[in-house]
Amino acid sequence: MPSQKYVVVGAGPVGSLAALYAAKRGHDVEIYELRGDLRDPSTTPLNFTKSINLALSERGINAMRHAGSQDLLDHVFSATIPMRGRMIHGKRPSGELYEEPQDYDIHGRTIFAVDRAGLNRRLLDILGEMPNVKFFFNYKLTGADFKRRKAWFEVRGQDAPSGRPEEIEISFDFMIGADGAHSAVRYHLMKFTRMNYQQEYVDTLWCEFRIEPKEGADAHDQKSKFRISPNHLHIWPGKQFMFIAIPSEDGSFTCTLFLPGAEFANLEADSSKLPAFFDHHFPGVTSLIEPSELISSFETNPHLPLISIKCQPYHYSSSVVILGDAAHAMVPFYGQGMNAGLEDVRILFSILDKHAAAENNNPDDPGSVDPTFQRGMALAEYSALRVPDAHAINDLALQNYVEMRASVLSPTYRLRKFLEEFMSVHLPSLGWQTKYSRVSFGNERYSDVVAKSEHQGKVLLRGLVATLCGPIVAGIFGLYWTQRRSLGGFPLFGSIRNLTR
C-alpha cells in the first residue's frame, strides 16, 4: 500500500503507540497534542497534577510487543515493578493490624506497576528518532471535516495580529483520535455518524496521596527502600469506599482515596477529621503517612470524578477512528483502561493489515489497490468487533469496584476463587480460569471472558446445590423407606399429599 498521511490527535501512551504502528508501516505521521511536550517535566496532565498510577498487564505488553520496537519492550521490563497480588489491610477485633495477601494467579503470573510519564517519554523518544514522524505540541483541534479530510487546529500560545490564537488548516488521509475521555475528535465525529453515546459519572471521587520511601535504606537492597511490600497492590477496603497504594521505582507508593461525594463533602468541611477517619476505616495508614501530610495532600490535591463512557460506532467511512478513552473511558478498578487502549491499537492495525493485503478482484484493473476503500472496510470491521468488548470491560471495571472495596473480605468470594484456581491447576483440560486471570493474563476478547465466567459461575452453583441438597434428598428417601417398612408399607408421600388437600 502506498504511503498515506496519518494524523494522530493525542500524544499519550495510546496515541503514541498508534503513531509508532503507523510509522513502522511507512506512513507519514503527524502527532497533534493539546498540551506541551509531555517529556518536559513542567508539562502536567490536564485537569489534575497526576493520573492514577498505572497497572500494565499482558494485553498492553502484547500490544507493545507487536509494535516492532525492542527498545520499548526493554524499557517496559526494566522500569516496572511486578505485583503478584493484592495485600488486604485491616484490623482484627482484638485491635491487631493485619496484612493478608491474595495472589492474582495460582500460576504465579503478575501484573506490573508502571510510571505513566516514563512510559510516555520512552514512546515519544522512539518516535522522535523516526524521520517520518512530526510533533505538534500545544495544538488544539477546533474543527474537522471528515468527508473532505480536513482539520483545523488552534496554536496555543501564539496569538495572531488580531489578538486571537492562530488557526491552521491541515489535510490528511486518516485521523486517529486518542485524545482522552473529553475527546475533541469524538465530538466532531458525532457530526458525521449516528453515534450512540452514553456517559455516566460514578458517585465516587478520588484524591491522590503518597507514601514516602523508607529513610536510611540499604543501597544494595532495592526492596529495603519500600515501607510496605513492593510486589502487591495494597488495599484498605471500607465496604463503601477504599484506599489503595501502588509501588513506584523510587520506593514511594502512589496512593488513591476513593470515596462517595457526600463523604468527601463532610471531610472538606473539616479536614482535621481526616486522620481519625483514616484510623477508623483504613487502619495503619497514618503510620505510613504523617497525619499532617495526609491533611495537606487532601487540601492541596484535587478531588476528581470518575467517568464511564460507551459509544458506537468508533469510525466514520475511511477517514477517522477513535481509540482508548476517547472511545471507551472506564473507571480504573480493573486496571484495564490503558491496557484496553493499547490493545485497541494492536487490533486496529491487525485489521488494517489484513485488508491492505486482500487481493483485488477487479478484472479490469487487477493490479490496483484502493487504500481508501480497503481502510473503510477495515474500520467497519474494527467497530463491529471492538464495541462489544469495550462495553464488556467497562461493565467489569464498575463491578470490580465492589469486589475491591467489599468482596475481598467475603467468604463467598474467597470460596469461588479457591474452587476456580483448584480446577485450573488440577483439571487444566477443562480450561478453567478465574475471570481476573482471563482479563489480566490473556488476550481473549473481553466479551468472551464475560461469557465464560458466567458459564463457570452457573456450573459452580449447580455443583454447590447438588452437594448441599444431595444429603437432604438422601435423608428424605431414607426416612420414607424406614417408615414404609415399619408401618407395613404405609406410603409417606401419600400421607403428605393427604395433608395438602
XYZ file of C-alpha atoms in Angstrom:
501
model
C 0.000 0.000 0.000
C 1.372 3.474 -0.859
C 2.334 5.839 1.964
C -0.561 7.771 3.490
C -0.699 10.789 5.783
C -1.824 9.674 9.234
C -2.762 12.351 11.772
C -2.853 11.241 15.405
C -4.619 13.533 17.881
C -3.332 12.888 21.396
C 0.255 12.056 22.369
C -0.477 9.915 25.427
C 0.507 6.233 25.558
C -2.329 5.102 23.249
C -1.831 7.847 20.665
C 1.942 7.413 20.750
C 1.689 3.652 20.230
C -0.757 4.188 17.330
C 1.712 6.631 15.779
C 4.505 4.063 16.182
C 2.439 1.339 14.479
C 1.641 3.717 11.584
C 5.227 4.961 11.216
C 6.589 1.398 11.204
C 4.327 0.740 8.214
C 5.925 3.584 6.294
C 3.183 6.183 6.637
C 3.859 9.879 7.189
C 2.692 10.586 10.735
C 1.821 13.896 12.373
C 1.027 13.933 16.097
C -1.029 16.832 17.493
C -1.200 17.336 21.262
C -3.167 19.945 23.209
C -0.552 20.075 25.958
C 3.119 20.945 25.755
C 5.792 18.316 25.156
C 4.937 15.513 27.588
C 8.661 14.813 28.034
C 9.039 18.220 29.692
C 8.698 17.837 33.499
C 6.875 21.178 33.651
C 4.050 19.809 31.496
C 1.241 18.477 33.669
C -1.777 16.458 32.562
C -4.977 18.375 32.005
C -7.322 18.896 34.962
C -5.058 17.262 37.535
C -1.472 17.015 38.679
C -1.007 13.279 38.240
C -3.017 10.373 36.955
C -3.843 7.267 38.930
C -0.748 5.071 38.843
C -0.992 2.525 36.067
C -1.113 -1.263 36.126
C 0.286 -2.857 32.978
C -0.872 -6.368 32.115
C -0.488 -8.871 29.268
C -2.822 -7.052 26.865
C -0.817 -3.846 26.989
C 2.506 -5.686 26.848
C 1.309 -7.750 23.882
C 0.327 -4.581 22.018
C 3.808 -3.142 22.561
C 5.352 -6.487 21.623
C 3.680 -6.209 18.199
C 4.949 -2.646 17.677
C 8.286 -3.971 16.440
C 10.405 -1.934 18.869
C 12.744 -3.875 21.151
C 13.775 -0.618 22.854
C 10.220 -0.137 24.027
C 9.964 -3.647 25.458
C 13.350 -3.298 27.155
C 12.163 -0.112 28.834
C 8.900 -1.691 29.937
C 10.573 -4.614 31.669
C 13.376 -2.546 33.195
C 11.154 0.217 34.570
C 8.228 -1.712 36.018
C 7.573 -3.464 39.319
C 5.855 -6.869 39.265
C 2.798 -7.127 41.501
C 1.770 -10.700 42.207
C -1.453 -9.909 44.043
C -3.427 -7.765 46.420
C -2.426 -7.095 50.008
C -5.542 -6.584 52.099
C -5.066 -4.411 55.191
C -7.375 -4.393 58.189
C -7.778 -4.625 61.957
C -8.883 -7.669 63.945
C -11.481 -7.394 66.756
C -8.558 -7.542 69.190
C -7.178 -4.340 67.690
C -4.257 -6.092 65.987
C -3.414 -4.845 62.489
C -3.066 -7.487 59.784
C -1.945 -7.864 56.167
C -3.483 -10.661 54.104
C -2.031 -11.411 50.642
C -4.324 -12.584 47.849
C -2.378 -13.698 44.766
C -3.823 -12.742 41.409
C -2.941 -16.029 39.768
C -2.394 -19.559 41.022
C 0.325 -19.990 38.361
C 2.374 -17.075 39.689
C 1.773 -14.614 36.849
C 1.948 -10.903 37.716
C 0.786 -7.520 36.573
C 3.232 -4.596 36.590
C 3.198 -1.180 38.231
C 4.329 1.341 35.630
C 5.072 5.054 35.670
C 2.796 6.546 33.033
C 5.081 9.533 32.402
C 8.141 7.317 31.982
C 6.373 5.031 29.517
C 5.066 8.036 27.592
C 8.520 9.618 27.408
C 10.060 6.429 26.018
C 7.386 6.148 23.319
C 7.883 9.799 22.319
C 11.678 9.399 22.271
C 11.390 6.415 19.924
C 9.021 8.353 17.674
C 11.326 11.369 17.727
C 14.074 9.292 16.124
C 11.890 8.330 13.153
C 12.194 10.543 10.039
C 8.540 10.131 9.028
C 7.123 11.431 12.338
C 6.446 15.082 13.239
C 5.240 16.514 16.561
C 2.919 19.482 17.049
C 2.565 20.344 20.737
C 0.148 22.982 22.069
C -2.244 22.424 19.151
C -5.965 22.288 19.931
C -8.357 20.595 17.483
C -11.140 23.105 16.778
C -12.831 21.618 13.725
C -12.846 18.679 11.341
C -14.496 17.774 8.037
C -14.208 14.030 7.714
C -15.752 13.992 4.243
C -13.112 16.300 2.801
C -10.443 15.020 5.210
C -9.512 18.414 6.602
C -8.972 19.588 10.160
C -8.341 22.877 11.920
C -6.078 23.427 14.905
C -5.626 26.419 17.174
C -1.987 27.115 18.016
C -1.918 27.836 21.726
C 0.485 30.462 22.996
C 0.848 32.098 19.569
C -1.577 34.947 19.014
C -2.237 36.338 15.567
C -2.136 40.142 14.970
C -5.872 40.204 15.745
C -5.130 39.035 19.268
C -6.836 35.694 18.689
C -4.873 32.432 18.639
C -3.558 31.474 15.225
C -5.501 28.716 13.463
C -4.100 26.371 10.833
C -5.763 24.036 8.334
C -4.361 20.628 7.507
C -5.375 17.784 5.202
C -4.960 14.085 5.947
C -5.768 10.621 4.659
C -6.610 9.102 8.029
C -7.101 10.548 11.514
C -6.751 8.571 14.745
C -8.373 10.174 17.782
C -6.655 9.178 21.029
C -7.336 12.388 22.924
C -8.948 11.057 26.077
C -12.350 10.936 27.729
C -13.248 14.503 26.710
C -12.206 13.831 23.122
C -12.441 16.630 20.571
C -12.161 14.072 17.764
C -15.194 12.207 19.129
C -17.112 15.488 19.403
C -16.549 16.242 15.715
C -17.078 12.609 14.713
C -20.606 12.814 16.139
C -21.465 15.329 13.404
C -20.749 12.777 10.682
C -22.093 9.496 12.008
C -25.153 8.443 14.010
C -23.256 7.706 17.177
C -24.921 6.184 20.221
C -23.326 7.785 23.259
C -23.609 7.080 26.975
C -21.771 8.938 29.724
C -22.003 8.102 33.414
C -20.350 9.777 36.370
C -19.885 7.337 39.237
C -20.848 8.600 42.698
C -17.232 8.376 43.779
C -14.455 10.967 43.799
C -10.741 10.279 44.075
C -7.814 12.081 45.633
C -4.117 11.244 45.452
C -1.709 10.751 48.370
C 1.858 9.482 48.669
C 3.763 7.116 50.950
C 7.370 8.282 51.030
C 10.326 5.869 50.664
C 11.918 4.482 53.809
C 14.764 6.589 55.127
C 18.206 5.018 55.558
C 17.532 2.187 53.108
C 20.315 -0.199 52.105
C 21.589 0.897 48.685
C 22.343 -2.736 47.787
C 18.836 -3.943 48.658
C 16.210 -2.421 46.369
C 13.320 -3.704 48.451
C 14.607 -2.043 51.613
C 13.512 1.384 50.374
C 9.834 0.354 50.406
C 7.881 0.750 53.654
C 5.414 -1.989 52.658
C 5.645 -4.855 50.160
C 6.519 -3.518 46.673
C 5.111 -6.596 44.951
C 1.484 -6.071 45.861
C -1.361 -3.701 45.126
C -2.295 -2.622 48.661
C -5.971 -2.230 49.507
C -7.656 -0.933 52.622
C -11.283 -1.969 51.904
C -14.013 0.098 53.533
C -17.115 -1.627 52.114
C -18.466 1.632 50.602
C -15.057 3.149 49.845
C -11.380 2.210 49.801
C -7.779 3.386 49.887
C -5.141 1.815 47.611
C -1.368 2.063 47.180
C 0.707 1.149 44.106
C 4.540 0.993 44.222
C 6.886 3.301 42.324
C 10.521 2.673 41.380
C 11.878 5.260 43.823
C 10.455 3.385 46.820
C 7.370 5.544 47.211
C 3.752 4.490 46.739
C 1.153 6.414 44.792
C -1.999 6.194 46.895
C -5.594 6.932 45.999
C -8.615 7.514 48.181
C -11.936 6.546 46.559
C -14.893 7.937 48.456
C -18.558 8.865 47.768
C -19.154 12.555 47.107
C -21.091 13.064 50.347
C -18.202 11.678 52.407
C -15.772 13.964 50.595
C -18.025 16.927 51.377
C -18.044 16.044 55.084
C -14.254 15.851 55.205
C -13.845 19.009 53.124
C -15.923 20.881 55.704
C -13.427 19.933 58.421
C -10.251 18.280 57.127
C -8.877 17.963 60.676
C -11.155 14.912 60.987
C -9.218 13.135 58.234
C -6.648 11.281 60.422
C -9.401 9.940 62.698
C -11.415 8.910 59.624
C -8.385 7.008 58.293
C -7.659 5.375 61.648
C -11.233 4.094 61.784
C -11.651 2.938 58.179
C -8.078 2.417 56.916
C -6.105 1.228 59.947
C -2.354 1.579 59.669
C -2.247 4.289 57.010
C -1.422 7.068 59.483
C 1.721 5.133 60.449
C 2.795 5.298 56.788
C 1.654 8.864 56.032
C 2.011 11.525 58.714
C -1.399 12.944 59.734
C -0.244 16.464 58.833
C 0.848 15.253 55.371
C -2.447 13.404 54.979
C -4.364 16.631 55.616
C -2.048 18.661 53.372
C -2.465 16.281 50.435
C -6.225 16.214 50.908
C -6.426 20.008 50.893
C -3.923 20.523 48.057
C -4.687 17.738 45.570
C -7.893 17.957 43.528
C -10.907 15.782 44.270
C -11.789 14.400 40.879
C -14.724 12.470 39.418
C -14.712 9.067 37.751
C -16.379 8.773 34.360
C -17.514 5.803 32.301
C -18.176 6.315 28.579
C -19.660 3.986 25.994
C -20.283 4.860 22.362
C -20.612 3.302 18.937
C -19.503 3.229 16.175
C -15.874 4.218 16.558
C -15.307 5.350 12.984
C -16.631 7.273 10.011
C -16.079 5.994 6.477
C -12.339 5.532 5.875
C -11.193 8.826 7.356
C -11.303 8.623 11.166
C -11.361 6.265 14.144
C -11.250 6.839 17.914
C -9.261 4.682 20.350
C -8.685 4.347 24.076
C -10.549 6.644 26.471
C -11.904 8.632 23.521
C -13.932 5.518 22.621
C -14.454 3.815 25.984
C -13.314 5.683 29.088
C -13.705 3.442 32.119
C -13.255 3.570 35.864
C -9.815 2.320 36.991
C -10.865 -0.612 39.156
C -9.824 -3.409 36.793
C -6.552 -1.771 35.824
C -7.523 -2.166 32.166
C -8.000 1.401 30.916
C -4.575 1.831 29.343
C -4.281 -1.881 28.552
C -7.554 -1.825 26.608
C -6.434 1.307 24.761
C -3.103 -0.238 23.776
C -4.944 -3.383 22.709
C -7.179 -1.173 20.532
C -4.066 -0.176 18.598
C -2.925 -3.765 18.034
C -6.364 -4.941 16.904
C -6.949 -1.900 14.664
C -3.683 -2.311 12.795
C -4.051 -6.084 12.509
C -7.372 -5.498 10.740
C -5.910 -2.696 8.597
C -3.042 -5.014 7.607
C -5.457 -7.809 6.744
C -7.499 -5.615 4.423
C -4.419 -3.971 2.913
C -3.167 -7.423 1.926
C -6.507 -8.502 0.452
C -6.440 -9.391 -3.228
C -8.073 -7.097 -5.744
C -10.733 -8.945 -7.700
C -11.341 -6.198 -10.240
C -10.773 -7.910 -13.654
C -10.398 -4.532 -15.404
C -7.514 -3.427 -13.183
C -6.125 -6.432 -11.280
C -3.019 -4.612 -10.101
C -4.750 -1.634 -8.479
C -5.396 -1.287 -4.774
C -7.638 1.452 -3.380
C -6.295 2.202 0.134
C -9.338 4.318 0.956
C -11.787 1.528 0.154
C -9.683 -1.077 1.976
C -9.390 1.136 5.056
C -13.123 1.802 5.085
C -13.791 -1.931 5.129
C -11.244 -2.383 7.904
C -12.711 0.372 10.090
C -16.221 -1.044 9.760
C -14.911 -4.440 10.881
C -12.980 -2.844 13.741
C -16.044 -1.056 15.140
C -18.187 -4.189 14.860
C -15.535 -6.285 16.608
C -14.368 -3.902 19.304
C -17.580 -2.283 20.572
C -18.938 -5.342 22.460
C -15.523 -5.948 24.015
C -15.117 -2.345 25.139
C -18.612 -2.345 26.640
C -17.804 -5.601 28.447
C -14.643 -4.276 30.123
C -16.424 -1.020 31.039
C -19.014 -3.072 32.932
C -16.379 -5.316 34.506
C -14.461 -2.276 35.760
C -17.559 -0.949 37.516
C -18.294 -4.360 39.037
C -14.717 -4.740 40.253
C -15.049 -1.669 42.470
C -17.490 -3.647 44.609
C -15.051 -6.568 44.665
C -12.086 -4.425 45.717
C -13.824 -2.412 48.438
C -16.045 -5.178 49.861
C -15.986 -8.638 48.239
C -12.304 -9.282 49.029
C -13.497 -9.714 52.639
C -16.344 -12.072 51.683
C -16.055 -15.842 52.378
C -18.197 -16.498 49.268
C -15.750 -14.605 47.053
C -12.810 -16.470 48.553
C -14.540 -19.838 48.132
C -15.252 -19.273 44.444
C -11.693 -18.042 43.857
C -10.319 -21.149 45.606
C -12.544 -23.534 43.617
C -11.705 -21.937 40.264
C -7.978 -21.942 40.991
C -8.142 -25.546 42.241
C -9.799 -26.650 38.997
C -7.351 -24.592 36.933
C -4.425 -26.495 38.486
C -5.869 -29.994 38.848
C -8.197 -30.114 35.828
C -6.365 -27.993 33.227
C -8.073 -29.803 30.342
C -11.342 -28.088 31.303
C -9.791 -24.683 30.561
C -10.994 -23.375 33.918
C -9.659 -19.948 34.968
C -10.732 -17.082 37.183
C -12.231 -14.074 35.454
C -9.337 -11.923 36.642
C -6.769 -14.307 35.133
C -8.558 -14.302 31.788
C -8.668 -10.495 31.723
C -5.186 -9.715 33.027
C -3.038 -12.607 31.818
C -4.553 -13.415 28.440
C -5.610 -11.790 25.202
C -9.004 -13.360 24.570
C -11.857 -10.981 23.852
C -13.373 -9.269 26.878
C -16.862 -10.323 25.784
C -15.704 -13.966 25.633
C -14.234 -13.622 29.136
C -17.613 -12.490 30.468
C -19.458 -15.342 28.734
C -17.015 -17.988 30.009
C -17.045 -16.578 33.530
C -20.845 -16.596 33.646
C -20.853 -20.218 32.436
C -18.343 -21.186 35.125
C -20.481 -19.451 37.737
C -23.545 -21.442 36.711
C -21.606 -24.721 36.791
C -20.244 -23.950 40.258
C -23.712 -23.010 41.507
C -25.207 -26.256 40.210
C -22.399 -28.229 41.779
C -22.859 -26.437 45.099
C -26.621 -27.015 45.059
C -26.104 -30.693 44.255
C -23.554 -31.013 47.063
C -25.804 -29.356 49.623
C -29.065 -30.944 48.501
C -27.695 -34.465 47.985
C -27.630 -35.409 51.695
C -31.075 -33.837 52.236
C -32.651 -35.811 49.387
C -30.932 -38.994 50.566
C -32.239 -38.371 54.095
C -35.829 -37.916 52.867
C -35.747 -41.160 50.887
C -34.125 -42.957 53.829
C -36.897 -41.736 56.119
C -39.510 -42.763 53.548
C -38.254 -46.337 53.247
C -37.806 -46.660 57.019
C -41.387 -45.576 57.670
C -42.727 -47.735 54.866
C -41.126 -50.839 56.346
C -42.071 -50.066 59.946
C -45.707 -49.224 59.055
C -46.224 -52.143 56.760
C -45.905 -50.257 53.522
C -47.647 -47.019 54.596
C -46.648 -44.557 51.896
C -45.047 -41.443 53.309
C -45.635 -39.393 50.193
C -49.293 -40.429 50.151
C -49.779 -39.059 53.664
C -48.090 -35.823 52.634
C -50.473 -35.489 49.715
C -53.429 -36.056 52.105
C -52.195 -33.279 54.369
C -52.007 -30.830 51.494
C -55.566 -31.426 50.302
